[in-house]
Amino acid sequence: MELEKELGIAKPDGGGKKLAELIMEPSLNIRGFRSAYVGEQAQNVVPDRAEASLDARLVKGEDPKEKSRQIVSLFDSRILRSRREPTIEERRTHPKVAKVIEQGGYRASRTRMDLPVSKAIVGVMKDAEGDVVIAPTLGGSVPMYVFEDLGLPWVGVPIVNYDNHQHSSDENLRLGHFWKGMETYGALLAGLNW
């Protein structure tokens, strides 16, 4: 409720599920949309095109290539799709056309929290910090599957402030979190039984 209030969300998506449940599910996001002009540059024109950037957040077990194929086939069922700019003739004969550019992706990865290394990290963090938040997954683009391919477990220990606006123009890390992060990582490195 506090997060909804702070972010100005009248009704969250998810059908009543808690955020902790929802971040365990895959999602398809429109991360950008552009067409014609807005604001001070607004003009009295009907744009001839619109552009959108989508991303899919996968969960462990989903194949990125298969997920991309599913998304593209959704376009195929509704529009004339091309990997190149549609020709004027295609635009004249089809009411909906699109140029679709697929970009690479990678698998989601997750380390089980019942592994000895996971329990050890949680124990050290509890000893050093007191209460800790244990999130079995986070929505983010971090290619940690590399460690999985090497047979190595991985556990993330983030130190950022919750309102850090990751990847936006005003991304930030408060100095207090930076200094506390150094203490946290120091306790982690000193406290684990290597």
Tab-separated table of C-alpha atoms in Angstrom:
chain	number	residue	atom	x	y	z
A	1	MET	CA	0.000	0.000	0.000
A	2	GLU	CA	2.798	2.449	0.827
A	3	LEU	CA	4.552	1.767	-2.500
A	4	GLU	CA	1.280	2.239	-4.417
A	5	LYS	CA	0.721	5.536	-2.617
A	6	GLU	CA	4.265	6.772	-3.210
A	7	LEU	CA	4.234	5.854	-6.915
A	8	GLY	CA	0.711	7.200	-7.467
A	9	ILE	CA	-0.794	3.878	-8.560
A	10	ALA	CA	-4.583	3.795	-8.336
A	11	LYS	CA	-4.994	0.120	-9.222
A	12	PRO	CA	-2.003	-2.179	-9.692
A	13	ASP	CA	-1.884	-4.945	-12.297
A	14	GLY	CA	-1.720	-8.544	-11.185
A	15	GLY	CA	-5.243	-9.445	-10.146
A	16	GLY	CA	-4.606	-9.021	-6.427
A	17	LYS	CA	-1.359	-11.003	-6.305
A	18	LYS	CA	1.441	-9.648	-4.153
A	19	LEU	CA	4.472	-8.038	-5.805
A	20	ALA	CA	6.661	-10.900	-4.531
A	21	GLU	CA	4.490	-13.350	-6.499
A	22	LEU	CA	4.281	-11.207	-9.623
A	23	ILE	CA	8.032	-10.770	-10.038
A	24	MET	CA	8.286	-14.564	-10.245
A	25	GLU	CA	6.216	-14.479	-13.460
A	26	PRO	CA	7.329	-13.564	-16.989
A	27	SER	CA	6.287	-10.220	-18.418
A	28	LEU	CA	6.130	-8.370	-21.725
A	29	ASN	CA	6.912	-4.676	-21.375
A	30	ILE	CA	6.537	-1.709	-23.695
A	31	ARG	CA	9.687	0.114	-22.677
A	32	GLY	CA	9.403	2.916	-25.196
A	33	PHE	CA	6.977	4.363	-27.733
A	34	ARG	CA	7.449	7.159	-30.258
A	35	SER	CA	5.305	8.717	-32.979
A	36	ALA	CA	5.355	12.193	-34.526
A	37	TYR	CA	5.778	15.164	-32.205
A	38	VAL	CA	4.639	16.156	-28.725
A	39	GLY	CA	5.063	19.040	-26.318
A	40	GLU	CA	6.685	22.156	-27.771
A	41	GLN	CA	7.380	20.322	-31.035
A	42	ALA	CA	3.717	19.266	-31.525
A	43	GLN	CA	2.470	19.747	-35.078
A	44	ASN	CA	-0.874	19.380	-36.773
A	45	VAL	CA	0.115	16.261	-38.718
A	46	VAL	CA	-1.077	12.670	-38.871
A	47	PRO	CA	2.050	10.550	-38.355
A	48	ASP	CA	2.851	7.923	-40.971
A	49	ARG	CA	4.538	5.624	-38.473
A	50	ALA	CA	4.933	4.674	-34.853
A	51	GLU	CA	7.819	2.886	-33.195
A	52	ALA	CA	7.787	0.749	-30.074
A	53	SER	CA	10.469	-1.046	-28.135
A	54	LEU	CA	9.425	-4.178	-26.266
A	55	ASP	CA	11.253	-6.439	-23.891
A	56	ALA	CA	10.313	-9.723	-22.331
A	57	ARG	CA	11.371	-10.537	-18.791
A	58	LEU	CA	11.802	-14.274	-18.614
A	59	VAL	CA	11.736	-16.658	-15.687
A	60	LYS	CA	13.949	-19.672	-15.147
A	61	GLY	CA	13.186	-22.421	-17.636
A	62	GLU	CA	12.021	-20.216	-20.498
A	63	ASP	CA	13.989	-20.287	-23.750
A	64	PRO	CA	14.686	-16.751	-25.064
A	65	LYS	CA	14.569	-17.852	-28.722
A	66	GLU	CA	11.247	-19.626	-28.234
A	67	LYS	CA	9.796	-16.639	-26.375
A	68	SER	CA	10.912	-14.322	-29.186
A	69	ARG	CA	9.329	-16.690	-31.734
A	70	GLN	CA	6.045	-16.589	-29.784
A	71	ILE	CA	6.026	-12.785	-29.659
A	72	VAL	CA	6.819	-12.472	-33.368
A	73	SER	CA	4.126	-15.030	-34.250
A	74	LEU	CA	1.643	-12.857	-32.346
A	75	PHE	CA	2.558	-10.027	-34.728
A	76	ASP	CA	2.301	-12.400	-37.700
A	77	SER	CA	-1.275	-13.289	-36.774
A	78	ARG	CA	-2.358	-9.632	-36.754
A	79	ILE	CA	-0.220	-7.725	-39.258
A	80	LEU	CA	2.003	-8.055	-42.296
A	81	ARG	CA	5.447	-8.304	-40.745
A	82	SER	CA	8.770	-7.758	-42.398
A	83	ARG	CA	12.418	-7.616	-41.355
A	84	ARG	CA	12.842	-4.612	-43.654
A	85	GLU	CA	11.040	-1.319	-44.135
A	86	PRO	CA	7.623	-2.108	-45.702
A	87	THR	CA	7.327	-1.022	-49.320
A	88	ILE	CA	4.764	1.549	-50.409
A	89	GLU	CA	2.883	-1.220	-52.230
A	90	GLU	CA	2.711	-3.302	-49.028
A	91	ARG	CA	1.453	-0.262	-47.163
A	92	ARG	CA	-1.222	0.323	-49.813
A	93	THR	CA	-2.480	-3.275	-49.807
A	94	HIS	CA	-2.270	-4.175	-46.108
A	95	PRO	CA	-4.000	-2.074	-43.425
A	96	LYS	CA	-1.431	-3.053	-40.788
A	97	VAL	CA	2.268	-3.451	-41.546
A	98	ALA	CA	5.333	-3.462	-39.346
A	99	LYS	CA	9.053	-3.821	-39.502
A	100	VAL	CA	10.109	-6.095	-36.660
A	101	ILE	CA	13.720	-6.131	-35.525
A	102	GLU	CA	14.595	-8.949	-33.169
A	103	GLN	CA	17.520	-8.474	-30.845
A	104	GLY	CA	19.309	-11.053	-28.747
A	105	GLY	CA	18.422	-12.085	-25.265
A	106	TYR	CA	19.444	-14.533	-22.628
A	107	ARG	CA	18.003	-16.996	-20.156
A	108	ALA	CA	16.865	-16.143	-16.694
A	109	SER	CA	18.853	-17.716	-13.894
A	110	ARG	CA	18.160	-18.403	-10.261
A	111	THR	CA	20.131	-19.996	-7.440
A	112	ARG	CA	18.081	-22.063	-5.019
A	113	MET	CA	17.900	-20.493	-1.578
A	114	ASP	CA	18.175	-23.885	0.173
A	115	LEU	CA	21.758	-24.466	-1.053
A	116	PRO	CA	24.551	-24.290	1.557
A	117	VAL	CA	26.097	-21.213	-0.122
A	118	SER	CA	22.730	-19.400	-0.126
A	119	LYS	CA	22.144	-20.231	3.539
A	120	ALA	CA	25.688	-19.132	4.411
A	121	ILE	CA	25.259	-15.745	2.692
A	122	VAL	CA	21.898	-15.176	4.371
A	123	GLY	CA	23.446	-16.119	7.748
A	124	VAL	CA	26.386	-13.750	7.351
A	125	MET	CA	24.087	-10.934	6.243
A	126	LYS	CA	21.747	-11.490	9.206
A	127	ASP	CA	24.715	-11.450	11.596
A	128	ALA	CA	26.051	-8.237	10.033
A	129	GLU	CA	22.797	-6.383	9.336
A	130	GLY	CA	20.099	-7.865	11.553
A	131	ASP	CA	16.948	-8.086	9.459
A	132	VAL	CA	17.470	-8.772	5.764
A	133	VAL	CA	15.067	-8.995	2.835
A	134	ILE	CA	15.381	-12.268	0.953
A	135	ALA	CA	14.020	-11.993	-2.582
A	136	PRO	CA	14.302	-15.235	-4.557
A	137	THR	CA	14.220	-13.300	-7.816
A	138	LEU	CA	14.395	-9.711	-9.014
A	139	GLY	CA	13.160	-8.211	-12.263
A	140	GLY	CA	16.294	-7.110	-13.977
A	141	SER	CA	18.621	-7.700	-16.878
A	142	VAL	CA	21.653	-9.304	-15.332
A	143	PRO	CA	23.180	-12.140	-17.405
A	144	MET	CA	24.005	-14.393	-14.465
A	145	TYR	CA	23.212	-17.521	-16.504
A	146	VAL	CA	26.952	-17.474	-17.297
A	147	PHE	CA	27.651	-18.717	-13.764
A	148	GLU	CA	24.962	-21.368	-14.137
A	149	ASP	CA	26.665	-22.575	-17.352
A	150	LEU	CA	29.890	-22.933	-15.360
A	151	GLY	CA	28.106	-24.916	-12.654
A	152	LEU	CA	28.567	-22.109	-10.124
A	153	PRO	CA	25.820	-20.755	-7.882
A	154	TRP	CA	25.411	-17.006	-7.605
A	155	VAL	CA	23.604	-14.794	-5.135
A	156	GLY	CA	23.119	-11.073	-5.601
A	157	VAL	CA	23.508	-8.701	-2.669
A	158	PRO	CA	22.236	-5.330	-3.905
A	159	ILE	CA	23.098	-2.153	-2.027
A	160	VAL	CA	21.071	0.457	-3.904
A	161	ASN	CA	18.328	2.624	-2.488
A	162	TYR	CA	14.891	1.400	-3.549
A	163	ASP	CA	14.143	4.617	-5.456
A	164	ASN	CA	17.370	4.710	-7.452
A	165	HIS	CA	15.639	4.950	-10.881
A	166	GLN	CA	17.889	2.326	-12.470
A	167	HIS	CA	18.765	2.972	-16.121
A	168	SER	CA	16.974	6.326	-16.240
A	169	SER	CA	18.504	9.754	-16.678
A	170	ASP	CA	18.334	10.363	-12.922
A	171	GLU	CA	19.721	6.997	-11.782
A	172	ASN	CA	21.294	7.475	-8.392
A	173	LEU	CA	22.982	5.812	-5.448
A	174	ARG	CA	22.872	7.690	-2.182
A	175	LEU	CA	26.262	8.131	-0.544
A	176	GLY	CA	24.968	6.497	2.630
A	177	HIS	CA	24.044	3.382	0.651
A	178	PHE	CA	27.459	3.432	-1.027
A	179	TRP	CA	29.315	3.542	2.305
A	180	LYS	CA	26.939	1.007	3.870
A	181	GLY	CA	27.450	-1.187	0.810
A	182	MET	CA	31.199	-1.253	1.409
A	183	GLU	CA	30.570	-2.349	4.987
A	184	THR	CA	28.071	-4.968	3.800
A	185	TYR	CA	30.456	-6.461	1.242
A	186	GLY	CA	33.305	-6.317	3.746
A	187	ALA	CA	31.214	-8.281	6.259
A	188	LEU	CA	30.265	-10.747	3.540
A	189	LEU	CA	33.859	-11.342	2.436
A	190	ALA	CA	35.138	-11.596	6.008
A	191	GLY	CA	32.264	-13.703	7.321
A	192	LEU	CA	31.995	-16.458	4.744
A	193	ASN	CA	33.917	-19.631	5.464
A	194	TRP	CA	35.862	-19.895	2.239
